[in-house]
mmCIF file of C-alpha atoms in Angstrom:
data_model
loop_
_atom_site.group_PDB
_atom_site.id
_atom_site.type_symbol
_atom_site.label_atom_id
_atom_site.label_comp_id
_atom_site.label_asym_id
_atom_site.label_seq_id
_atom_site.Cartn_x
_atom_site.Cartn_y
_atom_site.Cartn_z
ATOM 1 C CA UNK A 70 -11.964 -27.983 -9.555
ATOM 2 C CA UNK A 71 -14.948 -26.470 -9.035
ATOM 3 C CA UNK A 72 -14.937 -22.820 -6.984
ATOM 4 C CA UNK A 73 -17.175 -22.552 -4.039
ATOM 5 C CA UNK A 74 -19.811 -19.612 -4.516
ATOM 6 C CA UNK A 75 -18.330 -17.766 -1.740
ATOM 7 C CA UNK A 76 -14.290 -17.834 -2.520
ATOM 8 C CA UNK A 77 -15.562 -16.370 -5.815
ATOM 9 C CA UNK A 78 -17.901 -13.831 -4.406
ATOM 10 C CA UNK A 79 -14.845 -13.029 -1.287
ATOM 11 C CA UNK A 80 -12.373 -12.607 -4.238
ATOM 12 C CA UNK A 81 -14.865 -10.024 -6.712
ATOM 13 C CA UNK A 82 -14.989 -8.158 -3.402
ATOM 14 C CA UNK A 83 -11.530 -7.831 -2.555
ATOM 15 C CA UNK A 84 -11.285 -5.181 -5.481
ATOM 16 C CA UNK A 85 -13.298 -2.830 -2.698
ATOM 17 C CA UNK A 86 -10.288 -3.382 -0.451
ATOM 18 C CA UNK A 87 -8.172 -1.072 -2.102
ATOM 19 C CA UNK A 88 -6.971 1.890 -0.029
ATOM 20 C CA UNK A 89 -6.283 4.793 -2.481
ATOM 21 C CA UNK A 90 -2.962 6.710 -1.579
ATOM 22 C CA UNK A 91 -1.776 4.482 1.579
ATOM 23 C CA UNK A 92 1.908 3.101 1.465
ATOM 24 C CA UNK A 93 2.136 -0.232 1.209
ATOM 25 C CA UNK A 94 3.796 -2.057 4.415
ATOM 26 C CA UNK A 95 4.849 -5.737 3.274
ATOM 27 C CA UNK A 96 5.397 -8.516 5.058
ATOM 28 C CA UNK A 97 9.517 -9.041 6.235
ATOM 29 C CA UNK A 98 9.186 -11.493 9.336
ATOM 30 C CA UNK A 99 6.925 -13.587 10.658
ATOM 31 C CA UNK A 100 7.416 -15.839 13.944
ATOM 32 C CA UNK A 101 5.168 -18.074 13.004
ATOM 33 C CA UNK A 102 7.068 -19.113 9.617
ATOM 34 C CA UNK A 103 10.524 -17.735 9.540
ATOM 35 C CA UNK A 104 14.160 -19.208 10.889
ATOM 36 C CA UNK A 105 12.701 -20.336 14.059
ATOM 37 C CA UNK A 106 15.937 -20.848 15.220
ATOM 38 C CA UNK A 107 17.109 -17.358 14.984
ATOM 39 C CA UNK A 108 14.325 -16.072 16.571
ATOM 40 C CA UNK A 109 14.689 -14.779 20.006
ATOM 41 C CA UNK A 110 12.343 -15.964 22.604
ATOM 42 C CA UNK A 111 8.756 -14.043 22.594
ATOM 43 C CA UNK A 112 7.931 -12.261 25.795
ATOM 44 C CA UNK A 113 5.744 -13.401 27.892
ATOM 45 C CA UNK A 114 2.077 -13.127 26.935
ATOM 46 C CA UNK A 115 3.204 -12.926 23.350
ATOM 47 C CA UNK A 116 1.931 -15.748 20.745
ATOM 48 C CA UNK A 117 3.251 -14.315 17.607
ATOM 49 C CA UNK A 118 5.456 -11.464 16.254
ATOM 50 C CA UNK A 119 4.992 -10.022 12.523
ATOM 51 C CA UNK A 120 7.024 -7.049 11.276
ATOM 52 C CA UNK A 121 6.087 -5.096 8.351
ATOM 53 C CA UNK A 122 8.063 -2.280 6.612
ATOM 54 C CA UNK A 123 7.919 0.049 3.794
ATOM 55 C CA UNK A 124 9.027 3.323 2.970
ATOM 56 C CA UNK A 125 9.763 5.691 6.297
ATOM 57 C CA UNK A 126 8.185 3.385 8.622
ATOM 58 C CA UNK A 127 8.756 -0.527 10.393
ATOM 59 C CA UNK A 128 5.632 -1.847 12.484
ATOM 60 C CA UNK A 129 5.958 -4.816 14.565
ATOM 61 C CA UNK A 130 2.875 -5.840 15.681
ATOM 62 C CA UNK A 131 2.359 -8.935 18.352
ATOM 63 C CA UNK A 132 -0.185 -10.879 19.067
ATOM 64 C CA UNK A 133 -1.223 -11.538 22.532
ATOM 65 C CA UNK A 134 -1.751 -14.401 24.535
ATOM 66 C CA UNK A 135 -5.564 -14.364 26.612
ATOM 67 C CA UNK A 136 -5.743 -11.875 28.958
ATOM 68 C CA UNK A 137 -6.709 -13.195 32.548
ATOM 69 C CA UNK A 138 -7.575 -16.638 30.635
ATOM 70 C CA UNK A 139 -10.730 -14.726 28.726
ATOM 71 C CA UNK A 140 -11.019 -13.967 25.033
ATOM 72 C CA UNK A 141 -13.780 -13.228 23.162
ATOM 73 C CA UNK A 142 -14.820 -16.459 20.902
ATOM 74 C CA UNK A 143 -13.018 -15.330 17.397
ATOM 75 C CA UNK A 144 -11.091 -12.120 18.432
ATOM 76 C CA UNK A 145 -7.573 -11.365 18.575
ATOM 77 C CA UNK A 146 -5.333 -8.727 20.830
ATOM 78 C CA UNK A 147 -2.929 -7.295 18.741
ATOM 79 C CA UNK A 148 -0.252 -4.492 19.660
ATOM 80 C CA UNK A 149 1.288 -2.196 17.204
ATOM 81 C CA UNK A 150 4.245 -0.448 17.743
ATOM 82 C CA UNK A 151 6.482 1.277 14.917
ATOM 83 C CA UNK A 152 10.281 2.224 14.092
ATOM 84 C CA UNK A 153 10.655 5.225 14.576
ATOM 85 C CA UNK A 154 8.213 5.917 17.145
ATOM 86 C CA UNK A 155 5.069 7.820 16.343
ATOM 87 C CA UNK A 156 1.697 8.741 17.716
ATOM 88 C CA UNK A 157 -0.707 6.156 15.547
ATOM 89 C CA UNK A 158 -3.935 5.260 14.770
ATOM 90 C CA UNK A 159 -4.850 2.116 14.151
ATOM 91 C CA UNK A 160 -7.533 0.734 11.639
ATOM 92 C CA UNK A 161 -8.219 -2.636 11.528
ATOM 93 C CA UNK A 162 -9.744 -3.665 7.966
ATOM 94 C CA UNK A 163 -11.306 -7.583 7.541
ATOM 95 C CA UNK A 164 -13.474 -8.441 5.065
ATOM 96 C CA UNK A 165 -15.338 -10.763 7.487
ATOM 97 C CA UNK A 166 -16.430 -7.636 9.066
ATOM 98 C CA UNK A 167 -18.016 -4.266 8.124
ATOM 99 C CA UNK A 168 -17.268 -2.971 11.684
ATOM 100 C CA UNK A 169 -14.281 -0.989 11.276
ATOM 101 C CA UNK A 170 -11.880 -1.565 14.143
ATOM 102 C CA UNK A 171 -9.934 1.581 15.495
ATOM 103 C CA UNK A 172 -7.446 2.395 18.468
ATOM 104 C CA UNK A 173 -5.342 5.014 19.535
ATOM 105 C CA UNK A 174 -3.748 7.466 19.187
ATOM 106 C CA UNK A 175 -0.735 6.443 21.194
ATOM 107 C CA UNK A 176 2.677 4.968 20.662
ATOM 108 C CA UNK A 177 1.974 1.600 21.504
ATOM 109 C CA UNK A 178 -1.644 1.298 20.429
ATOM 110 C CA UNK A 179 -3.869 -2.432 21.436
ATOM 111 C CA UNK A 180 -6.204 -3.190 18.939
ATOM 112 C CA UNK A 181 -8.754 -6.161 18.791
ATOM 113 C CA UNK A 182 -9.127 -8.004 15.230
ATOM 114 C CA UNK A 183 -10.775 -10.626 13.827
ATOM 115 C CA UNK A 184 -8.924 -14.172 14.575
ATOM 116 C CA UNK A 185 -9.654 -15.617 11.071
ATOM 117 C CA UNK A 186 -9.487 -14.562 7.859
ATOM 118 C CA UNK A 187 -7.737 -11.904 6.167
ATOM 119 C CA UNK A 188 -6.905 -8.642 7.723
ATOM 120 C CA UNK A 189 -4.657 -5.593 7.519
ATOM 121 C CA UNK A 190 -4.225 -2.750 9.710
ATOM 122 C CA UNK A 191 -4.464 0.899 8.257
ATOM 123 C CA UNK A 192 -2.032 2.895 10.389
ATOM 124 C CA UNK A 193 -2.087 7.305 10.730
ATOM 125 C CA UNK A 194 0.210 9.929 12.065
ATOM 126 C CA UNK A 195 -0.647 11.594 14.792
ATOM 127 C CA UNK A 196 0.487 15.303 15.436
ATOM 128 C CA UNK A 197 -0.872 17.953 17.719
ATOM 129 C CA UNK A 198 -4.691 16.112 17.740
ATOM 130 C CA UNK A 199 -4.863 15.615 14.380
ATOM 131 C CA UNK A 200 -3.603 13.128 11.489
ATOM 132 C CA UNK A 201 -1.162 13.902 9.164
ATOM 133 C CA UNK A 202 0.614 12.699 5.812
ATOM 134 C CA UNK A 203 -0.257 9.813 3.623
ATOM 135 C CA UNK A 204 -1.524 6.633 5.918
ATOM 136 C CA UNK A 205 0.417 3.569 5.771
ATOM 137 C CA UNK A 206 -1.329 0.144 5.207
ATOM 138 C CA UNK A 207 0.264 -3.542 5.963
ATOM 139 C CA UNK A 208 -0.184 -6.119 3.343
ATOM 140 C CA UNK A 209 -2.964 -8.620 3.998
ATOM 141 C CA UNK A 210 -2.194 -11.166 6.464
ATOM 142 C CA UNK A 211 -3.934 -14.168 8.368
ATOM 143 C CA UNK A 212 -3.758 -14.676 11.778
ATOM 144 C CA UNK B 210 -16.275 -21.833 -15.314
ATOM 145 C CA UNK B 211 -12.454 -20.410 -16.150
ATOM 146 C CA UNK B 212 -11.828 -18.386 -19.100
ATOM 147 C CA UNK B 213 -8.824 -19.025 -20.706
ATOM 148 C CA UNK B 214 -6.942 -15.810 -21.428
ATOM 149 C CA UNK B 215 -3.736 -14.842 -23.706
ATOM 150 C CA UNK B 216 -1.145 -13.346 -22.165
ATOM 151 C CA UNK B 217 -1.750 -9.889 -23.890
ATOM 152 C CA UNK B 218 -5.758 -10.391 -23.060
ATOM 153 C CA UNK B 219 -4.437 -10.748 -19.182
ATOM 154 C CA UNK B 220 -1.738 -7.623 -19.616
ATOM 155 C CA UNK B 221 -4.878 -5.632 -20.457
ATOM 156 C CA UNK B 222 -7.221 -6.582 -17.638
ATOM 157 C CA UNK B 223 -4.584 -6.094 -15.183
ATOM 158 C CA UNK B 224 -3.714 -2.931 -16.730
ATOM 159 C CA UNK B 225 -7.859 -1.992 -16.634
ATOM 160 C CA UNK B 226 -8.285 -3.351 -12.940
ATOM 161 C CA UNK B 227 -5.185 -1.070 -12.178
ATOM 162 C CA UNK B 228 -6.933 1.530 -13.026
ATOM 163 C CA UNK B 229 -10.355 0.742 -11.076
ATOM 164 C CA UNK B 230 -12.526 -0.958 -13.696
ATOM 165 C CA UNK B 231 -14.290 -3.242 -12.031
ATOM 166 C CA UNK B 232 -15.471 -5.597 -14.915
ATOM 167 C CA UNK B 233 -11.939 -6.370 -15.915
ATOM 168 C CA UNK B 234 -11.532 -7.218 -12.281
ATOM 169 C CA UNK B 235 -14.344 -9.577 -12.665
ATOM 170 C CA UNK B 236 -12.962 -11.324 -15.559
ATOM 171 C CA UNK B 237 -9.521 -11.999 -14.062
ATOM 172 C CA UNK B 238 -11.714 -13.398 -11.012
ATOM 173 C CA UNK B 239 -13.187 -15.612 -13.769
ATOM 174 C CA UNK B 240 -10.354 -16.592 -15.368
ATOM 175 C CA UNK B 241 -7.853 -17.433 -12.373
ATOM 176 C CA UNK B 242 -10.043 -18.084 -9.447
ATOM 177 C CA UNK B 243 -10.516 -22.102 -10.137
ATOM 178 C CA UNK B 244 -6.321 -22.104 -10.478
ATOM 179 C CA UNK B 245 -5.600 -20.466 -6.736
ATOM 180 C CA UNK B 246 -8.499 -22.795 -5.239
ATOM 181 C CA UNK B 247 -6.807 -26.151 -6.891
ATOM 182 C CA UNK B 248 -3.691 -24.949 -5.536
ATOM 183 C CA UNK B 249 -4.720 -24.405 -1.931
ATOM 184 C CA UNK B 250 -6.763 -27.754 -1.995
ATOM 185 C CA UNK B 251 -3.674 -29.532 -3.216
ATOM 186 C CA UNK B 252 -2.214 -28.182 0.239
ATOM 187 C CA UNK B 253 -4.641 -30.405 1.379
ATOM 188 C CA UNK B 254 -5.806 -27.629 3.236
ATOM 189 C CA UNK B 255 -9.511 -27.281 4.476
ATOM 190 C CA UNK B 256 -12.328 -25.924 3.031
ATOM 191 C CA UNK B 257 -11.932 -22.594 5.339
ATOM 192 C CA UNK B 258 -8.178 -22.515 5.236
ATOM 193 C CA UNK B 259 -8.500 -22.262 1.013
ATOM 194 C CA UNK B 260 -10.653 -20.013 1.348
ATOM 195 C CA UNK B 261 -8.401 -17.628 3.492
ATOM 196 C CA UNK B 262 -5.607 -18.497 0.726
ATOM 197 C CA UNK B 263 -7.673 -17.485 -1.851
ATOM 198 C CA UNK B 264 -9.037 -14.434 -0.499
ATOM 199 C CA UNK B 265 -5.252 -13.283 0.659
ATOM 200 C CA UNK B 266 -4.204 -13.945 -3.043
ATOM 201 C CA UNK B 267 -6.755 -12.026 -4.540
ATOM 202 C CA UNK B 268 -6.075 -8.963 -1.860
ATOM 203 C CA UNK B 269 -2.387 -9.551 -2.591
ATOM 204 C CA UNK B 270 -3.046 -8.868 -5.880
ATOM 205 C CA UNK B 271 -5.172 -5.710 -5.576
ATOM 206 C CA UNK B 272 -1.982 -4.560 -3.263
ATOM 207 C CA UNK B 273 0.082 -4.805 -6.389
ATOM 208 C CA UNK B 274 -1.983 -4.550 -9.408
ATOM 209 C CA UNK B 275 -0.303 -1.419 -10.247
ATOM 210 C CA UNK B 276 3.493 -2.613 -9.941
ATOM 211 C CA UNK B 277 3.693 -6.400 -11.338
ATOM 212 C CA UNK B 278 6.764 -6.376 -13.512
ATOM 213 C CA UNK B 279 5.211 -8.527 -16.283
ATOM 214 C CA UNK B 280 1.462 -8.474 -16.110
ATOM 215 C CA UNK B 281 1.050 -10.241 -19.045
ATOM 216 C CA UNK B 282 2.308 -13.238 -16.389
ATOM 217 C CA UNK B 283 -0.394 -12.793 -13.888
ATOM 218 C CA UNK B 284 -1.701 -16.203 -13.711
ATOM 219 C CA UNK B 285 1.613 -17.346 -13.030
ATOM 220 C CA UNK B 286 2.166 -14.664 -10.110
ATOM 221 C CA UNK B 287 -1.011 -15.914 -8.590
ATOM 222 C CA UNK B 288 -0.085 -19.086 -8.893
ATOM 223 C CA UNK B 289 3.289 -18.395 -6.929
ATOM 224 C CA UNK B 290 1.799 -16.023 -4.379
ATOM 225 C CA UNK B 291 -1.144 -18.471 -3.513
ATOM 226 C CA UNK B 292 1.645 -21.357 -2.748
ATOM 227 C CA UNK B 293 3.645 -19.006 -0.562
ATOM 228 C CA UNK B 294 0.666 -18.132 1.089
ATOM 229 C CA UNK B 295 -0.390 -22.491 1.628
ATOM 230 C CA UNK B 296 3.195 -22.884 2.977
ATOM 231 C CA UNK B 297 2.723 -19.807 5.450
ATOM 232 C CA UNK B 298 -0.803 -21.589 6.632
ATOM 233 C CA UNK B 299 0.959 -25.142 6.956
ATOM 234 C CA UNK B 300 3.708 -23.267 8.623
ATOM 235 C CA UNK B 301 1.400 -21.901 11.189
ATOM 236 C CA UNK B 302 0.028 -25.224 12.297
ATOM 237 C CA UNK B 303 -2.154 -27.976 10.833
ATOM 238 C CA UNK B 304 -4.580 -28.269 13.625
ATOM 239 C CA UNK B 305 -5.582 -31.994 11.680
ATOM 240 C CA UNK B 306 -3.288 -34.112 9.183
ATOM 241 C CA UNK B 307 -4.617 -35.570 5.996
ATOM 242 C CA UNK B 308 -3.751 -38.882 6.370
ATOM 243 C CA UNK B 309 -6.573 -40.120 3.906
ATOM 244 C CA UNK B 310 -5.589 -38.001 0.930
ATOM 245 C CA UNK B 311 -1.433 -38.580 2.049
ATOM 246 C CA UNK B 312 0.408 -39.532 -1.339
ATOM 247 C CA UNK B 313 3.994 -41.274 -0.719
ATOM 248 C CA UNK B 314 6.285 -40.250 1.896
ATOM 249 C CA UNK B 315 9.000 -39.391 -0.964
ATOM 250 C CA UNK B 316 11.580 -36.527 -1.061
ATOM 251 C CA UNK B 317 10.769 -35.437 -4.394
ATOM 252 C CA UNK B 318 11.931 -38.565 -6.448
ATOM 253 C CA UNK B 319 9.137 -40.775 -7.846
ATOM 254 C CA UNK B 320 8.811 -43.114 -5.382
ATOM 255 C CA UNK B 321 5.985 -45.716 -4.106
ATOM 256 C CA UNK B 322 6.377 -48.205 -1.342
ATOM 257 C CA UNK B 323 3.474 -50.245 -0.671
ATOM 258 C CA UNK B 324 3.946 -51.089 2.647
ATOM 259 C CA UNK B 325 4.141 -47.296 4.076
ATOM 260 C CA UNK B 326 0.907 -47.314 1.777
ATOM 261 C CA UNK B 327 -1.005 -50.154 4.180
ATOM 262 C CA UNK B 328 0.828 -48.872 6.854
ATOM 263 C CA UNK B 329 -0.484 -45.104 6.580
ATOM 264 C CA UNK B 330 -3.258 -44.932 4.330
ATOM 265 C CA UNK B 331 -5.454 -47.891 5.027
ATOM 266 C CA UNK B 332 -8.518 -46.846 5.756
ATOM 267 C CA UNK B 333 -9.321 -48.477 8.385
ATOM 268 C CA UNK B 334 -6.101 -47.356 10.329
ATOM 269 C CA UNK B 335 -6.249 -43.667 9.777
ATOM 270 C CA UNK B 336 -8.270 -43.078 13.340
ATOM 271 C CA UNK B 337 -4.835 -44.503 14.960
ATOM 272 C CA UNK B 338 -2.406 -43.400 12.478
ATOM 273 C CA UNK B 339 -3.968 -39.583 13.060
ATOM 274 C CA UNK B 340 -3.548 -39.914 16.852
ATOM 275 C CA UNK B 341 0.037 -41.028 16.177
ATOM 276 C CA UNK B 342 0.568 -38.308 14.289
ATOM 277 C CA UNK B 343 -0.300 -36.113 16.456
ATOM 278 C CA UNK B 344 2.449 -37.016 18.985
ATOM 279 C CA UNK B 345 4.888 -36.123 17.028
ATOM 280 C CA UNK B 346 5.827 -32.374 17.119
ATOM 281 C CA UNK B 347 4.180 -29.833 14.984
ATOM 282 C CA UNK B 348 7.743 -29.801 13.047
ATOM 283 C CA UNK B 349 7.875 -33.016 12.264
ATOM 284 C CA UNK B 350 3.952 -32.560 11.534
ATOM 285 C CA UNK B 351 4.566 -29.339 9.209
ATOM 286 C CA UNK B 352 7.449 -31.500 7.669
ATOM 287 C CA UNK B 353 5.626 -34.301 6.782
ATOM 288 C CA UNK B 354 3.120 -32.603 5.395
ATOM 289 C CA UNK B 355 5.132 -30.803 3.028
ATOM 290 C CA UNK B 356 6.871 -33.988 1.912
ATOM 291 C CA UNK B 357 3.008 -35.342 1.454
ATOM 292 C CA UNK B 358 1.924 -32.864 -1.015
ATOM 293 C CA UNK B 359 1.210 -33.174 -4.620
ATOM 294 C CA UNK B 360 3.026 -32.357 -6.186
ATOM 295 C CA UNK B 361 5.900 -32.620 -2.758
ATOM 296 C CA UNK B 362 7.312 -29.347 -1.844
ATOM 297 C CA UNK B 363 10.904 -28.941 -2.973
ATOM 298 C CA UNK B 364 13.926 -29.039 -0.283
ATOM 299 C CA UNK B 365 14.285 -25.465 -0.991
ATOM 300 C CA UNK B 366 10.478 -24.417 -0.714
ATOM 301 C CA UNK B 367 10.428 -26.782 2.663
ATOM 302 C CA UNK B 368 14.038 -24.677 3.843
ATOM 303 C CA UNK B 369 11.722 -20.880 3.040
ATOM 304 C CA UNK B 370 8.852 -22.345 4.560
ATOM 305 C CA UNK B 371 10.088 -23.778 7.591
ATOM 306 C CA UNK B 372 13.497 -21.965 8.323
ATOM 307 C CA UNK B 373 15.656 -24.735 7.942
ATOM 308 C CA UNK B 374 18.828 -25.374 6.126
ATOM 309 C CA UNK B 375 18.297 -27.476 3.151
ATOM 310 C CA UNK B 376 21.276 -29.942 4.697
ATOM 311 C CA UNK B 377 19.058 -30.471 7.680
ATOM 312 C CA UNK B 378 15.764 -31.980 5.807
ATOM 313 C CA UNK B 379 16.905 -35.492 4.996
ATOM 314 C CA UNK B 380 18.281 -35.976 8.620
ATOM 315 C CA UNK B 381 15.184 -34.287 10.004
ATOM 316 C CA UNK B 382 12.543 -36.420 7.990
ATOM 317 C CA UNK B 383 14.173 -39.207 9.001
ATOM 318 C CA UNK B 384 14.551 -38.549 12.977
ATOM 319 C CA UNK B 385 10.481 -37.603 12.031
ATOM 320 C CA UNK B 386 9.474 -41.121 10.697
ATOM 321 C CA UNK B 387 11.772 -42.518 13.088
ATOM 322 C CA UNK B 388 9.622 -41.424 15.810
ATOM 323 C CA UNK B 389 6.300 -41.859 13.740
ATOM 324 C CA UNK B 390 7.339 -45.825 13.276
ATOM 325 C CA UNK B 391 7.624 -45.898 17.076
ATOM 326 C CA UNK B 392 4.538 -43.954 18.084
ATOM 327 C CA UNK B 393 2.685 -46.797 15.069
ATOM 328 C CA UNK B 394 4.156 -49.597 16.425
ATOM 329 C CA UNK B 395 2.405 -48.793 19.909
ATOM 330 C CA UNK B 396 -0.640 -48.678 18.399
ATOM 331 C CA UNK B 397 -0.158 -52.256 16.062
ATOM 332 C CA UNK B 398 0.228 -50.777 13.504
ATOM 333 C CA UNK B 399 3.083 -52.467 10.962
ATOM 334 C CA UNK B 400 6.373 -50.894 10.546
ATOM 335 C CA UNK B 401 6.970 -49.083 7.489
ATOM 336 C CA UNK B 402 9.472 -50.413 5.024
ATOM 337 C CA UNK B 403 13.251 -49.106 6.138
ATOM 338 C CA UNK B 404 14.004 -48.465 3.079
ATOM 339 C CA UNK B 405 11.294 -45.655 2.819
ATOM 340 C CA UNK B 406 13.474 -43.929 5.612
ATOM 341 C CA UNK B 407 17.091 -44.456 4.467
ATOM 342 C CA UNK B 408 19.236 -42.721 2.061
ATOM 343 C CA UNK B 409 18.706 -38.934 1.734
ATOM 344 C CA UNK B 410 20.000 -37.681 -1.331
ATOM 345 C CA UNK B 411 19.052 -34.312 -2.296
#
């Protein structure tokens, strides 16, 4: 089956994504696809809950519903949280973009991303104004 | 145009793209690229949606280029991590079935039955037979359309992808073209063959 031009050109390019010296967050839960019956409810104004975790850290991050009915054509809300809780920055990466997305620093950090397509969130310690330690990046994820 | 690669010829391209050559990169592109895209399209996922699959694989891999246990098998962790990631798509939500391309309604045995065939895949039914799918739930939707792959999903890839016990399935699919039969009946549309519907054994 023949490849469209740009899957193959998207997929050469992916080797650009790679973030030297973050630690990798995978992918443990997902609302949208795990036991849906052992789920709890999602709060209101939340569409979709996806928790990553790797080594020190566990970020949840939701996806909210339209605030006051209006959303940008395209763009998501997301909010970020982690276990434990730390003063982050947030860096939203998406190869449909070359804007680079950021937000924070706070504990519970809002960030807008791109609604399709790929994306994962670069996330930095915050301590006394500046960042610290080795970033931690979530595996690639669609929306 | 794939290349086909060894197995040691794929060990050492990994092993380069680990550590940053690009061309080696290029060549695995080359060489696997046409494999992910056949998978996703036998999702019968859209043109967009593939390409989201394919992309994801390809980042998934750059992720863990460094720490595959047996790169000399890279095609065939692709292959598995491009699946996972069609599953997690259909598990988010068709937003359209593909009635047209729909292959037999079995669970996993082969299995034709002619009259589901007129009754789903005529052509020119599928206007109505889309609307009636689309009153039944997006469960019974994502369910369906696992069952309607090619090849079908297994019981236990459906139970991963959907988070439901393997025992439920067969009672599930039916209760699904249960309600399906009713919502085509409405519309004049024949009944499928009962025995399409009965006996679950998995």
């Amino acid at each position: 089956m023949a490849v469209p031009d740009h899957v193959r050109l998207a997929a050469l390019a992916a080797f650009d994504r790679r973030r030297e010296g973050a630690v990798l967050l995978e992918l443990i839960d997902d609302t949208c696809t795990g036991s849906w019956e052992l789920h709890p409810a999602l709060p209101a104004g939340v569409t979709r809950v996806l928790v990553f975790a790797g080594p020190g850290l566990l970020a949840r991050v939701s996806v909210l519903d339209v605030e006051n009915g209006q959303r940008p054509e395209g763009v998501a809300r997301l909010e970020v949280r982690t276990t434990p809780e730390i003063e982050l920055l947030v860096e939203v990466l998406s190869p449909r973009t070359d804007v680079s997305l950021r937000s924070g620093p706070g504990s519970r950090v809002l960030v807008s991303a791109p609604s399709h397509g790929p994306l994962s969130m670069v996330l930095s310690r915050v301590a006394a104004g500046a960042v610290r330690g080795r970033d931690w990046q979530t595996s690639w994820i669609t929306l | 145009m794939s290349t086909r690669l060894t197995p040691g010829e794929s060990a050492t391209l990994v092993r380069d793209a680990a550590g940053g050559d690009r061309h080696s990169w290029e060549l695995l592109v080359d060489s696997y690229a046409g494999l992910i895209w056949t998978i996703a399209r036998n999702h019968r996922l859209g043109q967009a949606d593939a390409g989201d699959v394919s992309q994801t694989t390809w980042l998934r891999l750059v992720e863990h280029i460094g720490s595959i246990d047996d790169p000399a098998r890279v095609g065939a962790w692709l292959a598995t991590t491009a699946r996972r990631e069609c599953l997690r798509v259909i598990g988010r939500g068709s937003k359209t079935f593909p009635v047209a391309d729909a292959g037999p309604l079995a669970d996993g045995r082969p299995h034709h039955d002619p009259e589901i065939d007129a009754a789903l895949l005529g052509d020119e039914r599928d206007a109505e037979v889309q609307r009636a799918l689309l009153g039944l739930s997006p469960r019974c939707r994502q369910l369906l359309h696992l069952l309607m792959l090619d090849p079908p999903a297994s019981y236990d890839e459906i139970s991963a992808a959907m988070g439901m016990p393997i025992g439920s399935i067969g009672p599930t699919r039916g209760r699904c073209l249960d309600r399906l039969q009713g919502l085509l009946a409405m519309r004049g549309i024949a009944e499928p063959a009962r025995s399409v519907l009965d006996g679950d054994s998995h």
